[in-house]
Each structure stands twice: as C-alpha cells, then as structure tokens.
Amino acid sequence: MKTLIPYPTLDGEIVLEVKEARLDGKPLSLTLISSMEQVVALHQVERNDWERARIVLRMRTPQELMSDEWVDVACAAVLTEKKTNVRLVTPLKRQSDNSWIGVAELHRDWHVGQAEVEGIVTATVADVQGRVIARTRRRWTVDLHLRTPTRKRTIRTVWKDFSSEENVYLHPYKGDPWAIEAADDEPVVYLNSGFEGLQFLLDSASRSDRAVQNAVAGQIAGDCWAALFNTAVYSIDVEDGEPQWPVGWKESVLRRMLPDVYPDRSPDDALVELCERRRQGESGGELQTRVLHAATKQARMSRSLSVFIRTLRTVEEEK
Amino acid sequence: MEDPGTFGVWLGRQLRRQGMSQAELAQRLDVTRAAVSAWVTGRAEPRLEKIRLIEEILGLTTGSVMTLDDVPDSAGNVVWYHRPAHRDGGRELGNPAAFAFESDLRVLAREATQNSLDERRDIDGPVRIRYTLHEVSGERLYRFLKALRWDDLEPHYEAAADRNTKVGRVLTNGLREMRETSSLLLLRVDDYNANGLTGPEYDDGRFAAVVRRQLDSHKSRSAGGSFGLGKAVLWGTSQLGLVLINSTLSEPYEGRTARRVIGRLDLPWRQVNGEDYAGPSWLGEPDAEMGGTACSWWADPDTVDALQLKRDSDAPGTSFLIVAAHDGTGEATTLEEMHDALVRSLGENFWASMVAKSGSRPMLEASVVALRDGHTVKAAERVDPDEYEPARVRALRAFLEGTTVEELTSDEDVVRTTVRLGLPPLKDTVVIDAESPNEHEAVLLLTPTNDDDPAPNKIVCMRGSRMVVMKRSVSDVPMGARRFQAVLLAGLATGSDTPDAFAAEEFLRAAEPPEHNEWKKTDDLTAMYARGAAARIQEFRVAMLAEARRLLRVQERKSEDGPPALRDLLSLDPPPAPRRPGFPTVGDVEGSIRTDGAWQVRVEIRLPEREDPWVMAPVLRFVTRSGPKPVAEWSELVPESHCEVIDGTLLRFAPRVRAAVFTGVSDVTSHPVAAHMAMAEVDLVRPKEAGA
Amino acid sequence: MTDVERPERLALLPDAAVAGHLTVGVRTGAEKLPQAALAKACLPLDASSRWEAPRVRDLVDEAMRRFADLPTKADAWLAPRLHAGLRMTRREASDGRLWNFLALRLAPDYVFWRHPGRPSVEKPVPEVSSGRFRGAFHTQAFARLWWAAELFRNGDDYEPVEVACGNQDMLNTTLRLEIVHHRPTAQAIIQMLSRQTIRVGREVNALAKAVNTAGSTLMYEIIACDEVQDADAYRCWIEEIDTVYMPYDSLPEGPDDIRVPEAVVEALIPTFEKLYTEAPVRGRDKRTTV
C-alpha cells in the first residue's frame, strides 16, 4: 500500500518532544516522561485526584519550512482519545530558534486511558488553506494509568490463589493451573498460586528446571493466544461492508496471528476471510486447526517441547 | 629620573641599539668601564654633565635622558640573527617541541586560548582573544616580505628545505605553496586584557619562557607564566617555522610597555655560504653584549603595521603572527574551512569559559575573522557558546545563577549533585597536617538534551580554567531514560575558595598530561603525591559515571509481569513486516490527477512465485480522517507487463512471475470528493467472489 | 415490584457477565433476560444522587409513550433529555458497563421497542442486534443518544441535537466519524442540515463522506479554530442535577461550557459546500443547489 498525495509536502522530518508535564501545576519528574518510548506516565499513587494535566510540547521542523515556498505555515499538536471522543488541537507558536512550542491541556473529566499526541504542520497549498504538509512519524502516548513511561507490550500475567475468598470469580476454575480472561479492556492470564508446585516451577531460577519451565510456559502461552484470538474474531465490526480492524490488544493479537492463519493472504484480506468464516458460522474445523497452529508458533512450543523431550531422554539414559 | 634602575635599563638598550659596547662608551666619556656597568645595572647614576655627553654621543636631543626617549628607530637596526652550529658538530634538526604536537588548528586554538586564559590580567573582565586568518598576496605580500627581510631568510630556507626530513618536507611545501600561489596565509592570535610578555630578555619571566625556552613547561608554571609545551604548537602551525610576536606589556620593562616585538624562526641544521647554522634564528636588534644575537625591540607603529602586527587597542596582551599557517591534519585547507575549524574548536573547548551568569561578564570572549588582502571573507564571528553546547551551557549557567533543581521536571531543568574526590597527601609533607583537606566535593550538573544531539549522554570535566579537560561517555544508561549532557566542575571551578578546592585543583592538574586532556596517572602525580593517588583518580572517574546513572534511574518497575519464561511468549508487539510475504504486494506507485479530475496511476506489483496464477483485484481507495476508506472504481485498467485484465476489474498475473506492472484510471463519478482534496492509496485484495 | 425487576440505582454491568446471556432466544424475545443473575454481577456506582435509576427510567417511559407509533422519532426527543438527566463526564460515559446496565437491566424493553430488527432471508425471525445491548458508543441503544447529545450540542444549546437526531444518517454514519469531534465541523454540518442545504439521508452521507475524506489532507481545526471548552462549567452543571426540573415539552438546558463562535461555523460552511458540490459521487441528485 502506498499513499498518493495530490500536492507538495514537506520533505524533511518533523519531531515532537514533550518538554515537561504538570499535574495541577506541580511538575512531573522527567523520569515519568520517556522521549525514547514517547510515553508520558501520568499515574502517581499519591495523586489520583488531579484535575488537569498540562503537557508542554515542542516541535522541531526542517529548515526548508522557512523557505518562501510555504505560506501560512502553522504547527499544531493533535491530542486524541478514542474512548472519550476527544480531539484537541493545540496551536504551537514559533520560537526564536525556529522550534514551535505550545501547551496541551488534558482535563481528567475528558480522559480515561490513553491519549495520543501527533504533531502536524499545515500551510496554504495551491490556494487551499490548512493543508497538512507534514506529520510526525511517531505519536506520543499520554497514559493515565502508567507508573513508568514504557509501552505495555505483553499480556498481563497475575498470580492468584483461585480458591481464596477474595477471588470468587476464579472459583469455577480452582482446580485448573491457569485461566485466561479475555475481557474488553485488557486480557489477563491468571496463574493459580494454589496449584501445588506451579509457582515454584515457573519462578525457579535453577538450570535444571529450565526445560520443564519452558515447556509449561509454552502450554500456557499457547492456550492464551488461542483464547484471545477467538475473542478478537468476535469483535471485528463490519462498516459499509468492510471489516474494520478492532482496536487495542485485539488488533495486536490478530496482527500477530493472522499471517500464520492465512499465510497467503495480506492482513486485510485475512481479516475479510475471517469475517466471512464467522458469518457462515464456520468457526470450527479447519479454522480452529489453523488458529492452533498460529498459537503454537506464538508460544514457540515446537522448540520448548523438543528441548523438554531431549532432556527427558538424557535423564533416562543417565539412569 | 626617579628610578635609577629604569635609567640603567634605558641606557643598556640605547647602547645595544647603537651596537656600542659599555667599554666604548666608557672610553668616549673618559670614565672607567666599571662606572658604565654600575649605571647600566642601576647601582649608580651619572652626573649631569655626563648625561649631556651621553645624549651627544648617542645622537639624542637634549633632555632625552630625562624623558627616557629612544634613539629614533631606524629599520636598519633590526636584523636576522642565525645561531651558528655547535662547534662539536651536533646537528639539531629543528625545534623538537614543535613537532611533539600534531600541528592541528584545533589543537592550536586549544593551547593558545588556554595560555591566554591563564594570563588574564583583570579578573573582573574577560580576556578577549581574536584569531585572524589573513591571506595576503600582491603588493601587500611584497611589503610584508620586505619588512620581514625575506632576502636574508631565503637562502636559509633553501638550504634547510633541501633535506629528507619531516621538517624539511614541511618547509618545502610551505615554500612551494607560497611561490605557486603568490600568496601567504597569516594567522594572528591576539589576546587583550592579558599580561603580555613581561620580564627580561633572557632571564626568567614570561618573555623568555615564550621566546627563548624550548621545552619550558613545568618550571614556567611556578615562574608565573604558564606558557608550557603548548606554545610549540604556534611554530608547528607555521609551515615556515616562523612566528612574529608583538606584545603590549602589563608591567613596564625598560620603562616601556607598547610594541615589544621579536620574531623567531625554527630551522634545522643548514649550511649557508659555507657557514654551518643550527637552532633558532631571531629577528630583532643585535645585542652586542650577547655576541650579536638578536633581541626584542620597541618597534615604531609603521614597522608593526608593515609586519602585520598592529594591535587594535592599548590593552595589554600579545599578538602572535603565524606565517604560512596550515592545518597539519589536512582537514582544513581553504580559508573558510580553517575559519570554521577554529570557531568549532573554541566552541567545544572553551564554551564554559565564555558563559557567565546574566548581568556579569565571562572569563573569555573569543572571535574569529577571515580576510583576503584586507577584505573580509568571514566577518568577525564572536564564538557563541549557546550555539555549540546548548545543553551544557544551560547547565553551567543554571549553576552560576543558582537555579539548579533536585529533580528534573522540565527538559530545560538542570539537576545538581556532588561527586566525591579523595585527596591524597603530598609526598614531601612529613607530618600529616590535620588541617589539610582529604576530600573534595566536585559538582555534577546534568540536563536533558535534544533528541537530535549527535553525541548525547556525556560528561564534560573541567577545573578552574573551565577548559574542557575530558569528555566521558556514560554507558548503561537506564532504558527509556532521557538523553542528557552533564558537566563536572572540580577544584576551583566549583566556585569554592575553601582549602579543599585549591588542593583538588592542584591534584587534578598534576593528574593531567601535558596536553591537559585527561585525568589519569601521570609522572607528576606519582612524583608529587603519596601512594594511592592514582587510585583516588580512578575512584573519581568511576564515581562520576555512577552518580550520573543514579540521577537517570527510572522508578523501579512493579513486577507484575509474571514469570520471565512466560513473559517472552506473550508479547503484543506488532510483528515485523515480512521480507518475502506469501501474497502479492504493491510496490512503487506513481500517480497524478488528470485534467478531468481522475487519478491516473502506474503500479508495480511484487508476487511470490507460484505455479497457479494469482488473481487479485486492484483497489484505489480514498484515505479518510477516520472510518472506512471509500473505494473508487476503475474506468480504465491496462496491463503493462506480466498480467492481464479480467472482467475489467481483476488482474490475473502470469504464473511464476515475481513482478508485474499495470496502469489504471479511476472513474471520476465514483470519487467521494474531488481528487485533489484527498489522499489516495492503491492496494491489492482478493476478489470478492469465491473461486475467482 | 422487586429491585430485581426495577432497579433503584444505576450500576455497572461487566461485559463478561453480559456475553453469555445475549443468546438468539433473548434477542428474538423468545426468552427473558435472567435479571437476578445480571443483578448479582453488577458493581455499584458511588453514592451520588446522579445514579438514581427512576430519573432515566421515567424518560424512557415517556419516550415510548409519546412516540409509540414512530420509535425512530423518539431519538430527537430522548437524546438531549438523556444527556441532561444522566449528568456525567465523558470519562464516566466511556465506561461500557454503564450502558450495559441501561440496556440489559434498566430498560431492555426500550431496546426491543426502538431496535426491533428486520426479518431477512437468512434470519426470518427478526432479532435485535447484540450491538444494541452491548456495543460501540455509536450503536448501543443508549450510548448513541448520550454521545450524539454530547457531540452535537452547542454549549448549553440542545437544539442542534434535535436537528441532528432527527436524521437517522447523522446518528448512524456521521456520529462515529472523528470529524465531529471538532465542534465547529459538527455544527456546520447541522447548520447545513437545518438550512436544508442537504436534506435527505443520502445527501447527509455524501457530505459526511466528502468532509471525512478531505479531512485526510485538511485540518479543519486550523481553518476554523474552536474555543476551549470550559471543563469547570461542565462540572458545575453536573452538580446542579438535584436543583433542576426536567422539562418534557421544551428543551432542557445543557452545560454552559462555551458555545462555538458563530463566525467560526459560518467560516467553515463555504468550505463544506465547495467539497460537497465538487464531489462527483454517482447517484446524487446533481440538481441540488447550494
């Protein structure tokens, strides 16, 4: 896929930085702002009652923007949050050093999870006002829940005693070693700390436990990917006859697994195919075989299992 | 005459200039030689009638003695003195010190500026240093060479250049360049508000340290002038080994201060007209007392002008004129490149000396100008520290203004902390003085830098002079930590005047090699300090890195990630795009809007090789702000290579091909908006009908 | 009536508790929702009087009474009143569990009444789409109304909401587009609708599509700069909930968090008109003049 833009745009790259952030006027430690990951972590245990967060943004633009070719140049930061339907455009002002600075304000009532911030440059091009001539390659994420400014990249795993009084919702599974909850916001893999020996095995740092540990981890991960895939399939919306990629973890799961489910289809085509199967109620049979194959690959099960088997044999021989 | 000493010096100089010995004057005045000697050394004063006679003999106007006027300057007095070779036949092949350094312009700027900083006169104002690159040719060159007495020099150059030595080769190049281009590049280094070359002609003092001594480094430190090894780089930068000097003294010598001039040439052993010569040659007045060697003279304004040595103001300081300047690294060859190399070196090494808190003046102001035959090529550029080291300058300024913080909250904040330096006792202290400090707290400043900083995460170290001693990389910076720059201020740079600051300053200076570019175990360090000194330095080096890392540490991450064995298997990162996808993909797309408003596109397709032909539907979509992307229909679809069109909407690609091309024109009536108002994209999708 | 049938207070109903109950039987009306089980799965909200259930239930009853014959007409009446009756922040409204509660616990009868579904060849027995119970903000039976009111109101003025919700295409296609997150854009489209520049659904869709597509290159926010909304005024309005009376025959008052300057909207309209008239979409009535 390649985009065609019917008018001239800026050649160089524009970069957006978060200079500082304040919660109700109190500056946030810079350790909560990662320019490498482009994440601002707004959550602080001692202050979850803040009202507004101010993010001071600076954009750097290439020299060519100063040339006469560009008229009515304006720079802005676009802050969006899908869940609250917020799109806030903050104009940035040009500074003496030709960078652009502005302050975006997040009101807590208007946000719930993650806001994305993108930088854009507009100009009047061929008599059309306000045309986008550049946008930042990467977006910043302002996260209301994060304590450290890193992007969440793994599925959450939690140890719980499935039979304990606090975990009523896990009682149905109290004999199981693990359970997978594919909820809307964030999926969770629950590991049963009441399952004898499981925690000891998985947390063990001993070399001799490595092979079993990896084999068990592979089993859990395989179950997890298969369960999440099936949940994700049912969240695909069809708009104007075209299946739409779901958002959040569901998109990630589909994007990771579809190339293995349908290796000869582009991700978009694979999504269409999946929808078609779902519509025809063909979720069983061949599709499940493919899903299991993709889950096995995600969980790298072939490798961990072969090592496990080889280890078993070696132990046998030594006896 | 209030000071007999002053009269004596004056008389000695007049005799020298006339080439008259003390004995000859004694004879003509009819006094003993001892009497003249007593006058010259300031032990006694002549009576009035003798003074009148002296004025007569020396050809001075009446009253000259009272005002200590000079004999009218006659250019005829100034000569080149070439030192004859040693009788033992030892041949010195040039000034060894000059070649101890790579004669690099950046090194020159570092060494010369450091010397000027050390020689700052009035500590309430900056020492001003200016580098002037001047390429002269034609009339200007002719006048310069005449004033320089080139005719006297040329045979020496010819003789010295004719050798298979490094020095000889440099000289040969210098001569050839001058002749081929008929031009000469002069590099002048001026400082103002500096001490100037004070002191006697031969004995200890700034003048002798610079002009007379060759490898005078450590001794000169205690002697007051810090002109160390670095001065040799002045001669090293001259392709002709020739430097002319004009100094305005901060303290009078021979009762005078303005225009003390001398030239010094470093040539290897050579034979000219059957005579052997070795070692340096001097341009100056012959000194009868010293066997005819040349010494500095008080030049008149015209001479100074002709020698390109005219100074801009009466402020004390020295001008060095490097004749036939070049960059030994060969990196800077043009006037403009040399200008930039100097500006860069000044910016990188001395930015800290050029920073002051607002409202006060810095230690140093530096500028660089380039001229060609008197016309400005690059206007005097005052080196702006903010331009070269924006982050570190911000750090230092915040320190000087007291606006540092405990924790970084803005990308312009400067956090301040300390790094401990253990101070070992000096070796010759017999009794350990309970008062002597054993610890110094250096200041570490750290501030975020821009993402486009090409060399982030470094600590720059300095002491009292605020010259950059070394730059150290901080490795193992925590993941996700902000890029930063840091400054370590040690010794007097901390602004403290407590004994530990002085002790640290001395200790670290001893830990610097002659190039002053590192703190490490040096000969001085082991000679001066008790055992363990090198270990203290090593600890200090480790401690500064550790402290920087501590400042950057992100809060401990809560371990809710579950078992590590599992974590790696549950990554939600998007998969990398496959290098060789198992399905046809769109490669290059060229597109334009036709006059009728339709998109015309030419599309290259890449295919995985397959026995069965691929059948795909090409799709032109309009990009939207959000939601579904409207699809435009084709009014024309034309195969260009390795494909055919089926039913006007599908493409069937030839079996086993890996690339194909088609062109298409969109159906305007299916556009959701005028084509020029939106972005469009081309994609390939599976045909909707099953089995196609 | 027991609390199981008529909840006194609103609550949060998690997705996981809903999923298993939206069976075909339930959606065709053949089976009843297991209210007792659903009630058990609910999580309580805070003690604020904002969450008193009858406030909302009464509105729903009145809507079903007034528009008994024409359920689609109820949207324009109910949307502003649901927004004014259910005073909450966007943060709170983004929680799907609240909307689950409204659709499954408080007023499933409304969902059946308003979104009965159409019989088709594949599904001869009409069934309510599960997305009307639990789904995206622009499809869920109540969320779509609240968000339409929130995104289409002009400060304290709910009149534009009435106009927008009087056109099903505004609710079905335009509401979900990001372009209406810019208030002047939303108001300009509504203005064009009330001035009858665009009239029928097809025209609304064509305009929305043109604006959305051109939005890939145009920053309407730069051309027409909006005022920053006053979050504090919105908060005050929420807190006034107990002191105001909900009018049935006139529009309630919305939060006075700054109206979009008229000039800004007017500046945008010519741009949209141009996009619309120049859009060559097939099948649109070419005689439409602006």
mmCIF file of C-alpha atoms in Angstrom, chain A residues 5-7 51-52 74-76 78 80 82-87 89 91 107-112 120 122 128-132 135 144-145 184 237 239-240 279, chain C residues 15 89-92 94 122 134 136-138 147 150-151 153 173 176 178 181-182 209 215-223 225 228-229 231-232 234-235 238 257:
data_model
loop_
_atom_site.group_PDB
_atom_site.id
_atom_site.type_symbol
_atom_site.label_atom_id
_atom_site.label_comp_id
_atom_site.label_asym_id
_atom_site.label_seq_id
_atom_site.Cartn_x
_atom_site.Cartn_y
_atom_site.Cartn_z
ATOM 1 C CA ILE A 5 -0.715 12.884 -2.027
ATOM 2 C CA PRO A 6 -2.010 15.275 -4.667
ATOM 3 C CA TYR A 7 0.025 18.308 -3.594
ATOM 4 C CA GLU A 51 -7.907 17.740 37.692
ATOM 5 C CA ARG A 52 -5.774 18.873 34.846
ATOM 6 C CA ALA A 74 1.010 26.678 11.166
ATOM 7 C CA CYS A 75 2.067 23.940 13.531
ATOM 8 C CA ALA A 76 -0.180 22.148 15.945
ATOM 9 C CA VAL A 78 -3.351 16.991 17.905
ATOM 10 C CA THR A 80 -6.929 12.419 20.670
ATOM 11 C CA LYS A 82 -10.805 7.361 21.104
ATOM 12 C CA LYS A 83 -12.660 6.215 24.191
ATOM 13 C CA THR A 84 -13.844 9.703 25.086
ATOM 14 C CA ASN A 85 -14.141 11.006 21.515
ATOM 15 C CA VAL A 86 -11.728 13.797 22.262
ATOM 16 C CA ARG A 87 -9.754 15.567 19.603
ATOM 17 C CA VAL A 89 -5.829 20.736 18.582
ATOM 18 C CA PRO A 91 -1.574 25.530 18.124
ATOM 19 C CA HIS A 107 -8.780 17.641 31.759
ATOM 20 C CA ARG A 108 -9.271 14.489 33.772
ATOM 21 C CA ASP A 109 -13.037 14.505 33.139
ATOM 22 C CA TRP A 110 -12.323 14.198 29.444
ATOM 23 C CA HIS A 111 -9.924 11.282 29.532
ATOM 24 C CA VAL A 112 -9.886 7.770 30.807
ATOM 25 C CA ILE A 120 1.267 18.343 12.263
ATOM 26 C CA THR A 122 -0.173 22.937 7.740
ATOM 27 C CA VAL A 128 -6.231 25.595 -0.330
ATOM 28 C CA GLN A 129 -5.936 26.700 3.277
ATOM 29 C CA GLY A 130 -4.973 24.455 6.184
ATOM 30 C CA ARG A 131 -3.467 21.542 4.275
ATOM 31 C CA VAL A 132 -1.366 19.066 6.162
ATOM 32 C CA ARG A 135 3.022 14.937 10.377
ATOM 33 C CA LEU A 144 -3.329 7.988 32.788
ATOM 34 C CA HIS A 145 -2.619 4.610 34.341
ATOM 35 C CA ASP A 184 -12.643 -5.906 26.750
ATOM 36 C CA ASP A 237 -17.024 -4.776 13.204
ATOM 37 C CA GLU A 239 -18.838 -0.995 8.370
ATOM 38 C CA ASP A 240 -20.026 -0.305 4.830
ATOM 39 C CA ARG A 279 -20.639 -15.042 9.169
ATOM 40 C CA ASP C 15 -19.048 -7.335 29.668
ATOM 41 C CA THR C 89 -18.315 13.336 32.417
ATOM 42 C CA ARG C 90 -17.048 11.837 29.195
ATOM 43 C CA ARG C 91 -14.702 9.820 31.341
ATOM 44 C CA GLU C 92 -17.702 8.209 33.032
ATOM 45 C CA SER C 94 -16.752 5.950 28.200
ATOM 46 C CA GLU C 122 -31.028 -15.593 6.409
ATOM 47 C CA ARG C 134 -23.562 -4.137 24.332
ATOM 48 C CA ALA C 136 -19.736 0.602 20.342
ATOM 49 C CA PHE C 137 -20.817 4.032 21.542
ATOM 50 C CA HIS C 138 -22.413 4.800 18.201
ATOM 51 C CA TRP C 147 -22.923 10.745 22.786
ATOM 52 C CA GLU C 150 -22.656 15.431 23.850
ATOM 53 C CA LEU C 151 -21.042 15.806 20.425
ATOM 54 C CA ARG C 153 -24.876 20.158 21.400
ATOM 55 C CA THR C 173 -22.811 7.359 9.926
ATOM 56 C CA ARG C 176 -18.907 7.702 14.563
ATOM 57 C CA GLU C 178 -13.738 11.649 14.050
ATOM 58 C CA HIS C 181 -15.029 15.678 17.462
ATOM 59 C CA HIS C 182 -14.327 19.167 16.170
ATOM 60 C CA LYS C 209 -18.018 11.296 3.354
ATOM 61 C CA GLY C 215 -10.058 15.552 6.206
ATOM 62 C CA SER C 216 -7.107 13.349 5.252
ATOM 63 C CA THR C 217 -5.401 16.475 3.934
ATOM 64 C CA LEU C 218 -7.280 19.366 5.539
ATOM 65 C CA MET C 219 -7.069 20.482 9.140
ATOM 66 C CA TYR C 220 -10.499 21.971 9.773
ATOM 67 C CA GLU C 221 -9.259 22.798 13.253
ATOM 68 C CA ILE C 222 -6.743 25.212 11.727
ATOM 69 C CA ILE C 223 -9.221 26.769 9.301
ATOM 70 C CA CYS C 225 -10.384 27.417 15.449
ATOM 71 C CA VAL C 228 -11.543 25.762 24.512
ATOM 72 C CA GLN C 229 -14.463 24.177 26.335
ATOM 73 C CA ALA C 231 -14.495 21.957 31.956
ATOM 74 C CA ASP C 232 -15.312 23.705 35.221
ATOM 75 C CA TYR C 234 -19.446 21.368 32.890
ATOM 76 C CA ARG C 235 -18.631 20.194 36.408
ATOM 77 C CA ILE C 238 -23.293 18.099 36.763
ATOM 78 C CA ASP C 257 -19.249 25.366 28.679
#
